[in-house]
Short mmCIF file of C-alpha atoms and ligand atoms in Angstrom, two decimals:
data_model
loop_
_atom_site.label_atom_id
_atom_site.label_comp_id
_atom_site.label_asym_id
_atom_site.label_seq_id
_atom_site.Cartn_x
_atom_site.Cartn_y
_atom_site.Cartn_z
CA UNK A 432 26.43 22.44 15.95
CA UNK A 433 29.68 20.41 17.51
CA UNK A 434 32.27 22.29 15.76
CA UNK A 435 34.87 19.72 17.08
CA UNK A 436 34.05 16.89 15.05
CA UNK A 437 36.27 16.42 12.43
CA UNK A 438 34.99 15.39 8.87
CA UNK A 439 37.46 13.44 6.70
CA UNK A 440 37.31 14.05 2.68
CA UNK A 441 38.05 10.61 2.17
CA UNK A 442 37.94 7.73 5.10
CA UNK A 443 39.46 4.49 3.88
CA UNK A 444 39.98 3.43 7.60
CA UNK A 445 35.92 2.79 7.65
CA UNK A 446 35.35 1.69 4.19
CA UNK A 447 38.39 -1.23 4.16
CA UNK A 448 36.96 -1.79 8.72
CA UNK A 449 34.21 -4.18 7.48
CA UNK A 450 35.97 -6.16 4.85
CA UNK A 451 39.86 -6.08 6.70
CA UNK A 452 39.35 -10.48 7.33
CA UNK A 453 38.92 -11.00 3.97
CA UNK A 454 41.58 -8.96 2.66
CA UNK A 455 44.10 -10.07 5.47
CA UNK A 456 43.15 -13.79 4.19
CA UNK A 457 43.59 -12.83 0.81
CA UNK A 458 47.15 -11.23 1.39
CA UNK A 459 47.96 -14.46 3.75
CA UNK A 460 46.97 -17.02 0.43
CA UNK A 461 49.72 -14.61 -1.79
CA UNK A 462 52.22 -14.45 0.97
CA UNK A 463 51.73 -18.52 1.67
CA UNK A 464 52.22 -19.28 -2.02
CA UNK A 465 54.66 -16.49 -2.78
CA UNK A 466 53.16 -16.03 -6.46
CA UNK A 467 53.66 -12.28 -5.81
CA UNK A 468 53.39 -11.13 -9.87
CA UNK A 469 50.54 -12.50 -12.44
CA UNK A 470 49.17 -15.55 -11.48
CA UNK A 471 45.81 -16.67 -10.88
CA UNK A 472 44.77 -13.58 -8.46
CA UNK A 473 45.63 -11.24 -11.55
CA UNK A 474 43.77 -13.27 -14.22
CA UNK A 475 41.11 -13.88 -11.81
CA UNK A 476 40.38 -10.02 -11.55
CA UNK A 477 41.29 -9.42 -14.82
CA UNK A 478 38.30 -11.67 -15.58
CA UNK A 479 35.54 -10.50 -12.64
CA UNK A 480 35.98 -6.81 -13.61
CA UNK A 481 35.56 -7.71 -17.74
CA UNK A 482 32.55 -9.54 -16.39
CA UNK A 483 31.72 -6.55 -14.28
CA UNK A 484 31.94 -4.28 -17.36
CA UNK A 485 30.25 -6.14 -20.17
CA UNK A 486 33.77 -5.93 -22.37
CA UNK A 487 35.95 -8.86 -23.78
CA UNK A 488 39.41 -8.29 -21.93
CA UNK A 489 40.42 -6.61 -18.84
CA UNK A 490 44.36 -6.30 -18.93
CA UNK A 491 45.64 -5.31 -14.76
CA UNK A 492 48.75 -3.09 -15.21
CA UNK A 493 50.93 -0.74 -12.56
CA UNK A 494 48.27 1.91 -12.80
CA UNK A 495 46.08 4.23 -14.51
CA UNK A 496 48.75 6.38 -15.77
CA UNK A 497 50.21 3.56 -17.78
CA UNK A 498 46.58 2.38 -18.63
CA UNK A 499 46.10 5.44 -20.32
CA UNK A 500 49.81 5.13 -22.08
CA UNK A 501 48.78 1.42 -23.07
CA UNK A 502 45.53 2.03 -24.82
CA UNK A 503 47.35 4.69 -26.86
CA UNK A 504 50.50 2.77 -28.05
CA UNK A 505 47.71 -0.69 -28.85
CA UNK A 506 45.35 1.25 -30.97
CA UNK A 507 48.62 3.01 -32.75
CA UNK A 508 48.92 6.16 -31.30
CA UNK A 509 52.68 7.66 -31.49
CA UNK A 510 55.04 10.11 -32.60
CA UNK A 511 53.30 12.83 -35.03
CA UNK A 512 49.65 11.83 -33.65
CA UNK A 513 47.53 14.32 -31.62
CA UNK A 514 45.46 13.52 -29.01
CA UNK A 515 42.43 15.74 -27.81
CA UNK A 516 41.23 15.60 -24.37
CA UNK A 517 40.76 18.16 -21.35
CA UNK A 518 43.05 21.08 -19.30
CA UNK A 519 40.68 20.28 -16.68
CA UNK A 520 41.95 16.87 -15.47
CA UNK A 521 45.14 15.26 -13.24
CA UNK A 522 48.07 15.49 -15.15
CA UNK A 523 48.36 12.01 -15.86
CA UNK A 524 45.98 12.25 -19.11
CA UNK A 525 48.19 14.25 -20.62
CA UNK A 526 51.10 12.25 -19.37
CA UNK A 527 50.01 9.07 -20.93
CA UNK A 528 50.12 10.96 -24.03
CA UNK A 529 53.42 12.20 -24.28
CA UNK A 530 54.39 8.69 -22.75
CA UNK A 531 52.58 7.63 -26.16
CA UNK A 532 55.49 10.02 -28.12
CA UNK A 533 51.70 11.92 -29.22
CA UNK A 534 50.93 15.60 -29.18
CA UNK A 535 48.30 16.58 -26.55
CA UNK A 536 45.65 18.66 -27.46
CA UNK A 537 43.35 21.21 -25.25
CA UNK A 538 39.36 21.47 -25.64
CA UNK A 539 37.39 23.11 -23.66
CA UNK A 540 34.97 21.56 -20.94
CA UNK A 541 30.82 21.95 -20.59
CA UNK A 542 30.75 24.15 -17.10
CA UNK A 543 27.69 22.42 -16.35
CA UNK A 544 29.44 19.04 -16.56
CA UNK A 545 33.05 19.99 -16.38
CA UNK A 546 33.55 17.14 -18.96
CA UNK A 547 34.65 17.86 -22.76
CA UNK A 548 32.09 19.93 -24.83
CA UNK A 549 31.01 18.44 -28.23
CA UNK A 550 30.21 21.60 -29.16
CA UNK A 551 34.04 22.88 -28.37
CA UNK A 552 35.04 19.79 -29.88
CA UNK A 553 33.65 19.96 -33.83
CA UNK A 554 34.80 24.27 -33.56
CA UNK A 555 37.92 22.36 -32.75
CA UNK A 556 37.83 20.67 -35.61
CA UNK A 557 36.06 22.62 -37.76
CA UNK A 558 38.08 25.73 -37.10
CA UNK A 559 41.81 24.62 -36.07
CA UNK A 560 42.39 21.31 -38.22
CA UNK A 561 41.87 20.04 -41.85
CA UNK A 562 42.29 17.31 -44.22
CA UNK A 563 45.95 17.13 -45.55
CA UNK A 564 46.32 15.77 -49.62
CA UNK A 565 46.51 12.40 -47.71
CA UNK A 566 42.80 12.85 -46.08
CA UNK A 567 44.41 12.86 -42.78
CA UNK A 568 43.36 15.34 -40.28
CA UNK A 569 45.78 17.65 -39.17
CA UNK A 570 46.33 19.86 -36.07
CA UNK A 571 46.50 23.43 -38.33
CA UNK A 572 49.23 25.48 -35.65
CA UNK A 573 51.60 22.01 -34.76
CA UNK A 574 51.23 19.90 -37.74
CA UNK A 575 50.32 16.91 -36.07
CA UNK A 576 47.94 14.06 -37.09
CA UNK A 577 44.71 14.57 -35.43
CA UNK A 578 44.24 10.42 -34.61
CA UNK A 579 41.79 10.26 -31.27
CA UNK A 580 39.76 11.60 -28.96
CA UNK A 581 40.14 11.26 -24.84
CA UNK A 582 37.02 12.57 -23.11
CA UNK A 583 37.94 12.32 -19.16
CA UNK A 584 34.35 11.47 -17.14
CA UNK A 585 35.44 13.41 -14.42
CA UNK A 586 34.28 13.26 -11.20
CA UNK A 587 32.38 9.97 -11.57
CA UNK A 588 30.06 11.45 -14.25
CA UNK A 589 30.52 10.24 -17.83
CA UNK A 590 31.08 12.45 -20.51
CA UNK A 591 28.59 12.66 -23.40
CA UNK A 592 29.75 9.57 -24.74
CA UNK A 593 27.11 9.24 -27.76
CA UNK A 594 27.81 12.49 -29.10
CA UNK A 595 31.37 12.62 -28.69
CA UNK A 596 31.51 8.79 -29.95
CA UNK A 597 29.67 10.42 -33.39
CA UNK A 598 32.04 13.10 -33.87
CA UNK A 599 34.78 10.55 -33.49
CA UNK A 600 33.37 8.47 -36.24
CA UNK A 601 32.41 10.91 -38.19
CA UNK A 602 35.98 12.46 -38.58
CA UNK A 603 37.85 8.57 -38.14
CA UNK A 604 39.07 9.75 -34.85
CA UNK A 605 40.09 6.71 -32.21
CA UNK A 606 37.72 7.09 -28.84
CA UNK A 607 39.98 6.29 -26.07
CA UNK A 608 38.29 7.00 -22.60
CA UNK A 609 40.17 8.11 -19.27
CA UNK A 610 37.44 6.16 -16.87
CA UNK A 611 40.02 6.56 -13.75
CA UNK A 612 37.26 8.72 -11.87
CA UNK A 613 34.69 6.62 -13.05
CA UNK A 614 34.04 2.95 -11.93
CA UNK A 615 30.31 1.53 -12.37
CA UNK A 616 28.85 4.81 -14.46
CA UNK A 617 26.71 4.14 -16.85
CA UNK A 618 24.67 5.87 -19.76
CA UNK A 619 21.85 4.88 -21.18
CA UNK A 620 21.50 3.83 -24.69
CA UNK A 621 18.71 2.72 -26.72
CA UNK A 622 16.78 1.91 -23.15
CA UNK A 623 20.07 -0.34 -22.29
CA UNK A 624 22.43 0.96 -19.31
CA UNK A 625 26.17 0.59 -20.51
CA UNK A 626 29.31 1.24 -18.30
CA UNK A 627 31.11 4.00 -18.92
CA UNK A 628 34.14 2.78 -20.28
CA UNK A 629 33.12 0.36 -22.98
CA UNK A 630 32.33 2.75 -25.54
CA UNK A 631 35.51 4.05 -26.99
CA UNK A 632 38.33 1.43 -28.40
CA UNK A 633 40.01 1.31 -25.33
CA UNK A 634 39.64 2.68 -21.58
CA UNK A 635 42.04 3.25 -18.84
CA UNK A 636 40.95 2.55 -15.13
CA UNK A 637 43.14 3.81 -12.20
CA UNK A 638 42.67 2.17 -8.51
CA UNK A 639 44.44 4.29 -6.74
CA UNK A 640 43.08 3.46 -2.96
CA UNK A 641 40.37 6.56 -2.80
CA UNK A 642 39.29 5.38 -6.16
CA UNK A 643 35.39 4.67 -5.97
CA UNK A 644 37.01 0.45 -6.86
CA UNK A 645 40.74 1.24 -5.13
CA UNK A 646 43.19 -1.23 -4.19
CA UNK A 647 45.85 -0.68 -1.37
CA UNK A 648 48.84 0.78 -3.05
CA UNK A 649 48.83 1.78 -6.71
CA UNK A 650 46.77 -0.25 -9.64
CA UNK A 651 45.03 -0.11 -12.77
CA UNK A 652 43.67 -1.39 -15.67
CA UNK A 653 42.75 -0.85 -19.57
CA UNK A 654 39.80 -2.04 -21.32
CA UNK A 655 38.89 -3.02 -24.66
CA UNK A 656 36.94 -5.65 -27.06
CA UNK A 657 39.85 -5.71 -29.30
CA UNK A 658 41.85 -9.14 -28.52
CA UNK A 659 45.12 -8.14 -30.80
CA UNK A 660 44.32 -4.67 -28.99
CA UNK A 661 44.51 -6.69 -25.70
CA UNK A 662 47.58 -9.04 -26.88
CA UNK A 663 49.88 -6.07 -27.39
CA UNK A 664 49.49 -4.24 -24.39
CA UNK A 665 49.74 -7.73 -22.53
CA UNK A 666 53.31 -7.80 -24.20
CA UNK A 667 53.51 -4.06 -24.10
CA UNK A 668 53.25 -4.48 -20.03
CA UNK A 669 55.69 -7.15 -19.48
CA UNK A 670 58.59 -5.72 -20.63
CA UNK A 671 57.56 -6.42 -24.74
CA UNK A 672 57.44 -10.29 -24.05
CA UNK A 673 54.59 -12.63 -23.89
CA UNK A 674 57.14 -15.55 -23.45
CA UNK A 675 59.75 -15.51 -20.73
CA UNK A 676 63.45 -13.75 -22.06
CA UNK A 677 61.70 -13.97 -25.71
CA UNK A 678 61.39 -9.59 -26.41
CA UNK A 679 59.71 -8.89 -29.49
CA UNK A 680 59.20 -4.99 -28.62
CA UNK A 681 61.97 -2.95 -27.66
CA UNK A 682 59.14 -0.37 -26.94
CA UNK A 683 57.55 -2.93 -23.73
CA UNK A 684 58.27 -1.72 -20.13
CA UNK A 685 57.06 -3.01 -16.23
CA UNK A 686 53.60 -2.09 -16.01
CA UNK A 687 52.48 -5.13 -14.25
CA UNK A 688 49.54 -5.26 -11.82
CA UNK A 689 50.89 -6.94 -8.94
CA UNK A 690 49.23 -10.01 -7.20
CA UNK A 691 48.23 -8.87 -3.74
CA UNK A 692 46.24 -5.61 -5.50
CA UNK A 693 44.87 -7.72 -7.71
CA UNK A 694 43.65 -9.89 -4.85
CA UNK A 695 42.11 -7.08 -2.84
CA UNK A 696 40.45 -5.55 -6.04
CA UNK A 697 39.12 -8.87 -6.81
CA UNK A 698 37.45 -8.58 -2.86
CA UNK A 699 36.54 -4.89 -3.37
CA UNK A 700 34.75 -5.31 -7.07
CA UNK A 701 32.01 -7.02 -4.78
CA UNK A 702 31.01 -3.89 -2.73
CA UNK A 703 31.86 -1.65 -5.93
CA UNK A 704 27.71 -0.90 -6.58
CA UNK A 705 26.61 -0.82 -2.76
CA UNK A 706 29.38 1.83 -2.36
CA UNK A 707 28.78 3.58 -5.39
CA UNK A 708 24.92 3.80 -4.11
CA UNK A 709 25.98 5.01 -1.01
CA UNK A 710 27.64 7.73 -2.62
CA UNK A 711 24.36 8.58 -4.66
CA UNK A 712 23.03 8.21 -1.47
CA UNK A 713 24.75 10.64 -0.07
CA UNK A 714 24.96 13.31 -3.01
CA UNK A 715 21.19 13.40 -2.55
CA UNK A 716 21.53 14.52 0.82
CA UNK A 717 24.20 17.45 -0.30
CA UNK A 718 21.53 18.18 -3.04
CA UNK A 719 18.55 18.39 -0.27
CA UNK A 720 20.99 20.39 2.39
CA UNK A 721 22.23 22.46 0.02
CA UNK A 722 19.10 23.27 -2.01
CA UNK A 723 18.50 27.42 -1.79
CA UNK A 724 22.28 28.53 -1.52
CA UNK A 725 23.71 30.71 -4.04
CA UNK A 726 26.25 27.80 -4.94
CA UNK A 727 25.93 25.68 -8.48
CA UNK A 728 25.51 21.65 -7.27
CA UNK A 729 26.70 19.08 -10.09
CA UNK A 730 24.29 18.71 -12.71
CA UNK A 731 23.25 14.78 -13.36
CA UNK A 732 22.07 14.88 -17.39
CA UNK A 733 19.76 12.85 -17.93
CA UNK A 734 20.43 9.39 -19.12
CA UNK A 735 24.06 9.34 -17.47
CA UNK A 736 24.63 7.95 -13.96
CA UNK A 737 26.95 9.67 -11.83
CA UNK A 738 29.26 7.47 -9.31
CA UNK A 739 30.07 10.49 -7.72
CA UNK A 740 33.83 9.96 -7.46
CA UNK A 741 34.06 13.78 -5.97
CA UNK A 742 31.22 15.91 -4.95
CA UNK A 743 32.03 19.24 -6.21
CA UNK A 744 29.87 22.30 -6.07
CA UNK A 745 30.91 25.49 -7.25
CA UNK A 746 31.37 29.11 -5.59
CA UNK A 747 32.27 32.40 -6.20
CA UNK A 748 33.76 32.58 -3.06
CA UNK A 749 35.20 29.31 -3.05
CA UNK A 750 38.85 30.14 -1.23
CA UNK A 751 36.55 32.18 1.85
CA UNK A 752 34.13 29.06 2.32
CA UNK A 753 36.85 26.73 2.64
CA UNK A 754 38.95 28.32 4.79
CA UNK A 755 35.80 29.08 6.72
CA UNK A 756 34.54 25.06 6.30
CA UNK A 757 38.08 23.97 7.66
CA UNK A 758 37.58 25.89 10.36
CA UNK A 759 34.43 24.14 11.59
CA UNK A 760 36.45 20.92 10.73
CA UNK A 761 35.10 19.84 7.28
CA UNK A 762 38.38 18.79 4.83
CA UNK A 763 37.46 19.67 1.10
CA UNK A 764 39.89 19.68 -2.19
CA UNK A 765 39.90 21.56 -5.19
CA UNK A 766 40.19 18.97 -8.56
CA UNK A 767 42.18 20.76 -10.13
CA UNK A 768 43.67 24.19 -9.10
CA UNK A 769 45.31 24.76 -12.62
CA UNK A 770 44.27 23.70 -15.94
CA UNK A 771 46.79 21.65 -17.31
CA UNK A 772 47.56 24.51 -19.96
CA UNK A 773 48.35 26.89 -17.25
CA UNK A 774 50.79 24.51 -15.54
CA UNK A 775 54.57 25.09 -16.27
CA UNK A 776 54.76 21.46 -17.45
CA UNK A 777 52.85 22.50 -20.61
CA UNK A 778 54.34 26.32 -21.28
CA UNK A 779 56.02 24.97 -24.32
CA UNK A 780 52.41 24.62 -25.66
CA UNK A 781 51.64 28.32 -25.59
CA UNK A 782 48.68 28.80 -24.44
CA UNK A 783 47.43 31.74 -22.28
CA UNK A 784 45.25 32.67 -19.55
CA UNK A 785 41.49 33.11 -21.49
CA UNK A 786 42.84 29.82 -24.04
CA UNK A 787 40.00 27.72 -22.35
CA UNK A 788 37.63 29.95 -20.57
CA UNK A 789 35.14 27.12 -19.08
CA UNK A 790 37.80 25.42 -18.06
CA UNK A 791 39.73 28.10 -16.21
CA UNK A 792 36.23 29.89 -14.44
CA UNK A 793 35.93 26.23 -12.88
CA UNK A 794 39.68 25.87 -11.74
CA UNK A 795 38.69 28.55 -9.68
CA UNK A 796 35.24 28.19 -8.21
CA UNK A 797 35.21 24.27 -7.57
CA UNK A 798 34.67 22.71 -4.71
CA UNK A 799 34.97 19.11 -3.74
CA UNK A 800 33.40 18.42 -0.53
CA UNK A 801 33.55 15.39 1.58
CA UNK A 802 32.18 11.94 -0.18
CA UNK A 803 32.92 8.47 0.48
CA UNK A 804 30.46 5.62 1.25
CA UNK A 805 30.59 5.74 4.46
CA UNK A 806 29.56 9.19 5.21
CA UNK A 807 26.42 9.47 7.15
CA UNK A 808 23.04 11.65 6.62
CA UNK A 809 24.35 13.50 9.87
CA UNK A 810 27.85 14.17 8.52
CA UNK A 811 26.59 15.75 5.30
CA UNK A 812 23.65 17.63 6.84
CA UNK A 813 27.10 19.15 9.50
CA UNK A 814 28.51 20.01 5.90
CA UNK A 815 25.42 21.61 4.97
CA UNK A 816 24.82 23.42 8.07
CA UNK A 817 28.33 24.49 8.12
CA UNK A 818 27.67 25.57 4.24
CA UNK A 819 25.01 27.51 5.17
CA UNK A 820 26.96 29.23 8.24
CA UNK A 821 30.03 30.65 6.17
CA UNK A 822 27.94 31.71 3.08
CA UNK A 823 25.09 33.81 5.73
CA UNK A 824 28.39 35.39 7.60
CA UNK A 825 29.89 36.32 3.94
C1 PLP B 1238 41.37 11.45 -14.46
C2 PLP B 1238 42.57 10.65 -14.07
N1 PLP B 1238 43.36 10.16 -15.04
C3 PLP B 1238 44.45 9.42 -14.74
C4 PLP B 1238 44.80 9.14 -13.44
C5 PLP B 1238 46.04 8.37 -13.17
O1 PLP B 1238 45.88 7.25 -12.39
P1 PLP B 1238 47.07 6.70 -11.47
O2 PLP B 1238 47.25 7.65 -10.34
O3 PLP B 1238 46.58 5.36 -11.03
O4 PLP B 1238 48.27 6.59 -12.33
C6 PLP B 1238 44.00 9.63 -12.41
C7 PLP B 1238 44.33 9.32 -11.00
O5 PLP B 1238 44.22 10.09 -10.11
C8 PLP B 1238 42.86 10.40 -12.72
O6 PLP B 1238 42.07 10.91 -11.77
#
């Protein structure tokens, strides 16, 4: 094996080589009408990715940390609301919902899928909330309103949408998906293939560029079939106006998507499902290279289709293999090191080590290995090779 050749996590220098004409023309037509902010690039993408999705309105904003925020505030999420989601995600799901002046709350994750358990979610309920005299349900130990439900589909996978989305309705709980990770996944219902992201009453989208549909600097979008839904956070983005110097929200803020990301998005939507097949692609390869080591691959239930975002395998010996995979030049991550529960940001909420126990065993055996669409068979059978290496010499 060449144990010089470097292999990148992400390469955005071969995925943007092909398509760099059209998005230096596109930049040129912004730059040569100067309609830097909203215009017809941002309604125009706006439009293509609603068409992309299957859902009524596609609002751009600054990115998916304020999507997230957004859908919370539109569907009436505030001050004395709890929301439930995961410790196993980037901080910024928990962000948006502090931003939102709500309450997070922790569930624990499947390990299988490392998305939110339905199982962990109605002992949640069943076992640390109840109906007030005013039938609302409350968070027992912080006496907040229990008023939604964010299930993160992490990694590119969706989480178990339909049984999460029956819980939710079942207890009159708002479904508000963080889709950042997960652009183009679908599950299956009835027969029908549905995009992850147009289940809940809102979803956030983040294009951060090594986003499987990235721009080139910070973007991101929310979702929704709810027009006054959509009309609020339209106002809510724009600093609470939908008519220039006219503020009808003191609560509104600059969370505009600008025109130039807007414009290469608009470009990028077009590759979005060759890419995200390449990635499949590729993830088969990991599964047929890797097949045989003691090491858990990501589990693809049936029904859901994974966009692979991240590949991510898990190890006991995870810190050993990649120092030993760096070594023979392969770059991998870990997504995320510390549950959000265990991070100083959230000591206030109390929680110990053994709070989430699915959540924390997978903090510290994940994996993500190399993945982007332009990874080749020979790359990911060096990976595998390499794999195979550092696990025999263990
Ligand atoms: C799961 C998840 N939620 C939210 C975000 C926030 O998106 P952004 O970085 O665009 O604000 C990210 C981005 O990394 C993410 O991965």
């Amino acid at each position: 094996m060449n144990t010089k050749e470097m292999i990148a996590f992400v390469d955005l220098h071969a995925q943007h080589a092909p398509i760099l004409d059209e998005i230096h023309a596109a930049i040129n037509e912004i730059l040569s009408n100067s309609s830097f902010i909203g215009g017809t690039a941002v309604s125009q993408f706006e439009a293509e990715f609603a068409q992309y999705l299957g859902v009524q309105e596609v609002i751009g904003v600054g990115n998916g940390t304020d999507a997230l925020w957004l859908a919370l505030v539109a569907n009436g999420i505030g001050p004395g609301d709890a929301v439930i989601t995961v410790p196993n995600t980037f901080i910024a799901t928990a962000e948006g919902i502090t931003r939102a002046g709500a309450h997070p709350l922790f569930v624990d994750i499947d390990i299988e899928t490392a998305n939110l358990s339905p199982v962990a979610l109605n002992e949640f309920l069943a076992n640390q909330c109840a109906v007030d005299d005013n039938g609302h349900l409350r968070h027992v130990q912080s006496g907040t309103r229990v008023a939604a439900v964010m299930p993160v589909h992490l990694y590119g996978l969706p989480a178990d949408l339909l049984a999460i989305s029956e819980i939710c309705e079942q207890h009159q709980l708002t479904l508000i998906e963080d889709a950042c990770q997960a652009h183009g996944a679908k599950i299956r219902v009835n027969g029908e293939w549905k995009r992850a992201g147009t289940f809940g009453a809102a979803a956030a989208f983040s294009f951060y560029p090594g986003k499987n549909l990235g721009a080139i600097g910070d973007a991101g979008a929310v979702v929704t079939n709810n027009p006054e839904a959509a009309a609020k956070m339209r106002e809510l983005r724009s600093h609470g106006s939908s008519e220039k110097y006219i503020h009808t929200t003191h609560e509104g803020w600059n969370a505009r998507l600008d025109a130039i990301q807007a414009a290469v998005l608009s470009i990028k939507l077009r590759y979005l499902d060759e890419w995200n097949e390449c990635r499949y692609q590729a993830a088969q390869w990991y599964r047929q290279g890797l097949a045989g080591l003691p090491i858990e691959l990501p589990y693809e239930p049936e029904d859901h289709q994974h966009v692979y975002h991240l590949y991510v395998v898990r190890t006991e010996q995870r810190d050993e293999v990649r120092k030993a995979l760096l070594d023979y030049g392969i770059e991998t991550g870990i997504h995320y090191p510390i549950p959000l529960h265990l991070q100083q940001a959230y000591n206030w909420m109390n929680l110990p080590l053994g709070s989430f126990p699915n959540a924390e065993r997978s903090a510290q055996t994940i994996l993500s290995l190399p993945m982007h669409p332009y990874l080749s068979q020979q790359q990911v059978e060096h990976v595998c090779q390499a794999f195979k290496s550092v696990l025999s010499d263990k």
